Amino acid sequence: MSEYRVAARYAKALFLLSEEQGATVAVRQDLADLRRLIQATPDLASFLAHAALSSREQQVILDALFKGRAAPLTARLLGLLVERRRLMVLPDVCSAYEDFYRAAHQILEARLVSAYPLRPDQVEALRQKLETKYRHQIDLAVDTDAALLGGFVVRVRDTVHDCSVRGKLDALFTSLAHA
Amino acid sequence: MAIDIRADEVSSVLKQKLAQFEAKTDVYEMGTVLSVGDGIARIHGLSNVMAGELIEFAGGMNGLVLNLEEDHVGVAIFGDDSGINQGDTVRRTTRIASVPVGEALIGRVVDPIGNPIDGAGPIATTERHNIEVKAPGIIVRQNVHQPMQTGIKVIDALTPIGRGQRELIIGDRKTGKTSLAVDAIINQRGGDVKCFYVAIGQKQSTVVEVYETLRKYGAMAYTTIISSSASDPAPMQYIAPYAGVTMAEYYRDNGGHSLIVYDDLTKHAQAYRQLSLLLRRPPGREAFPGDVFYLHSRLLERAAKLGKAQGAGSLTALPIVETQASDVSAYIPTNVISITDGQIFLDSSMFVSGQRPAINPGISVSRVGGDAQIKAMKQTAGSLRLELAQYRELEAFSQFASDLDPATRAQLERGRRLMELIKQGVHATLSVVKQVTIIYAGTHGYLDDLPASQVRAYEHQLHEALDSRYAGFVKMFEKTPAMTDEIKQEMERILKDFKSVYVPPTAAAQA
């Protein structure tokens, strides 16, 4: 838990600085790429969490990987994390930065899971409905899950709107079981 | 389960349910389990959850939200946590923890969530009350003025308990704390008081023993047992007394009377300490969390005598606290002593020397019960208290008996008989008239010419005689339970008359 709090502090500092310098778009892109890369490469994740490597070794490896490819601010973040021996919080910094960015730009993350793929106009209609309901811009991730049988489930932050056949069957089951 | 359910009945119920079932969107809030272990789960999400709210795990298990932190929620799990995994989803219920209340609970054994565990079928009540509610304020209360008879001579005479009072029973292990509380429950037979026995962290065998005793004496007809045994998870032990008091409050708030025994609050504090440490709350003295005083004060404040406008109901609490080597200055004992309206102190040295109940009359007090004592008892017990106090002062000199002046020696002899007089068998509760008569006999010198060893035999025969030979006096006393001249004269007459009837036990019978 405390790691998340540490990450949030780094992310906040980075976010404020990138806003000042007008580098938000580049930094955000960098961090999103980093996050994807860490998720896709278990080796990179274990390198970040490795406690036995010295700062110098870490810096050499990071330089080899990212030198010249990342925005100046991102590179400086990596340098600072290495110096502070906090490289293990990098994945959390990436997600915390995204949270700050979304909060500042009134964007809500939402996830739509449907039993069958929806047409783009259907997804768009739903997105607009959610935007009017939550008065925020909605960043909608779309997915399918055949286990829902029919209908869809939307999750916006912690709130779940369950319009699936599976959910209805479950609710019917509980109501009959307690009859 | 009833076996004779007809098929058409089932289908009509199903039809009704299906007709009512709306194709509505189910909107709820959810979170994800970050970690789980030792009966505690940490949940990510649930950003709007309330402290004290119930949440539901995927398998239908419930949890109680105890910690709200910046990035997670700490939850105590009610039950076995082995079915809960990291990454499981959790749902908010927007409900505060509650238990069933009502008449249907009488005679039952339930767990702290209100589920029956006595195998006697479901509890037929629909009413539920929240387990954490505020205690009644000062406006709705009135002072304690009605007696709560325990049927134990030394308590009813020296540390009387009133309805709505909180009287602590404190003592080392194996000094008869539970027996005393069980006796108080047994003595409510035929009365208007509903009883609740909350077992917290007790052995299952002890709970069964208490149940069997209560059943044997017909006390289960008005008693509910709330059991959270030592093998139950700490969260269950933590909520057990709150569940019990909620069930007991039902009678208090409806103009009835109830008596609740918490056995024992030491274990309750330990369960709470375990929870708090696992939730990473900062430890304080003896590693208890900072709010362990509030834990017990908010529980015991719910014992009250309500005013006439509220129906004049009452809830009397008998918390039990176990001490280590008679150390009453430990953390939990001092806390509970300062919360309650008095304490009954059980002394292990008195217990082993055969003085049972092992109540130490010197340091046992009742701060409000005196106002609630029956008049006759108040008038009789005053001199008992005084003479026992004098006896304790002189006791040290008793080994120099031959060198003492006759007055002191007489006082010592009287004291010895009075100490013998306040002995009482277990589960042998006495009516007020029997108590008053024998105490009157003791304090007015009727026992002085008996050997101290015969006091109990005398008492036994006197009580038998009160049931038969002097039944008329009992009726008269019950009509006016005060020491009027008339009653006093009649009592003197009876005691003089009894002298001729009393048969001293033979040496053979004594041996």
Short mmCIF file of C-alpha atoms in Angstrom, two decimals, chain A residues 1-2 4-5 155 157-163 167-169 171-172 175-176 179, chain B residues 14 17-18 21 23-30 34 45-47 69-72:
data_model
loop_
_atom_site.label_atom_id
_atom_site.label_comp_id
_atom_site.label_asym_id
_atom_site.label_seq_id
_atom_site.Cartn_x
_atom_site.Cartn_y
_atom_site.Cartn_z
CA MET A 1 0.00 0.00 0.00
CA SER A 2 2.73 2.43 0.96
CA TYR A 4 1.23 3.23 -4.09
CA ARG A 5 1.43 6.35 -1.97
CA ARG A 155 -18.22 -0.48 -15.06
CA ARG A 157 -15.03 3.59 -11.57
CA ASP A 158 -16.53 1.40 -8.80
CA THR A 159 -20.08 1.46 -10.08
CA VAL A 160 -21.29 -1.47 -12.12
CA HIS A 161 -24.35 -1.31 -14.38
CA ASP A 162 -25.32 -4.90 -14.97
CA CYS A 163 -27.65 -5.40 -17.95
CA GLY A 167 -26.67 -11.07 -13.91
CA LYS A 168 -30.44 -11.37 -14.26
CA LEU A 169 -30.31 -15.13 -13.87
CA ALA A 171 -30.54 -12.23 -9.29
CA LEU A 172 -33.48 -14.52 -10.04
CA SER A 175 -34.60 -14.16 -5.06
CA LEU A 176 -35.94 -17.71 -5.46
CA ALA A 179 -38.35 -17.09 -1.13
CA LEU B 14 -42.36 -19.40 -8.35
CA LYS B 17 -41.71 -14.39 -7.93
CA LEU B 18 -41.26 -14.52 -11.68
CA PHE B 21 -39.14 -10.08 -11.29
CA ALA B 23 -35.87 -6.73 -16.05
CA LYS B 24 -34.21 -3.81 -14.31
CA THR B 25 -30.59 -2.84 -14.65
CA ASP B 26 -28.72 -3.93 -11.56
CA VAL B 27 -26.55 -1.02 -10.42
CA TYR B 28 -24.08 -1.66 -7.63
CA GLU B 29 -20.65 -0.65 -6.48
CA MET B 30 -17.81 -3.08 -6.44
CA LEU B 34 -6.05 -6.93 -2.81
CA GLY B 45 -12.21 0.29 -4.90
CA LEU B 46 -15.48 0.66 -2.96
CA SER B 47 -14.65 4.36 -2.80
CA GLU B 69 -7.89 4.36 4.07
CA GLU B 70 -6.61 6.51 1.24
CA ASP B 71 -6.21 3.72 -1.27
CA HIS B 72 -7.92 0.69 0.26
#
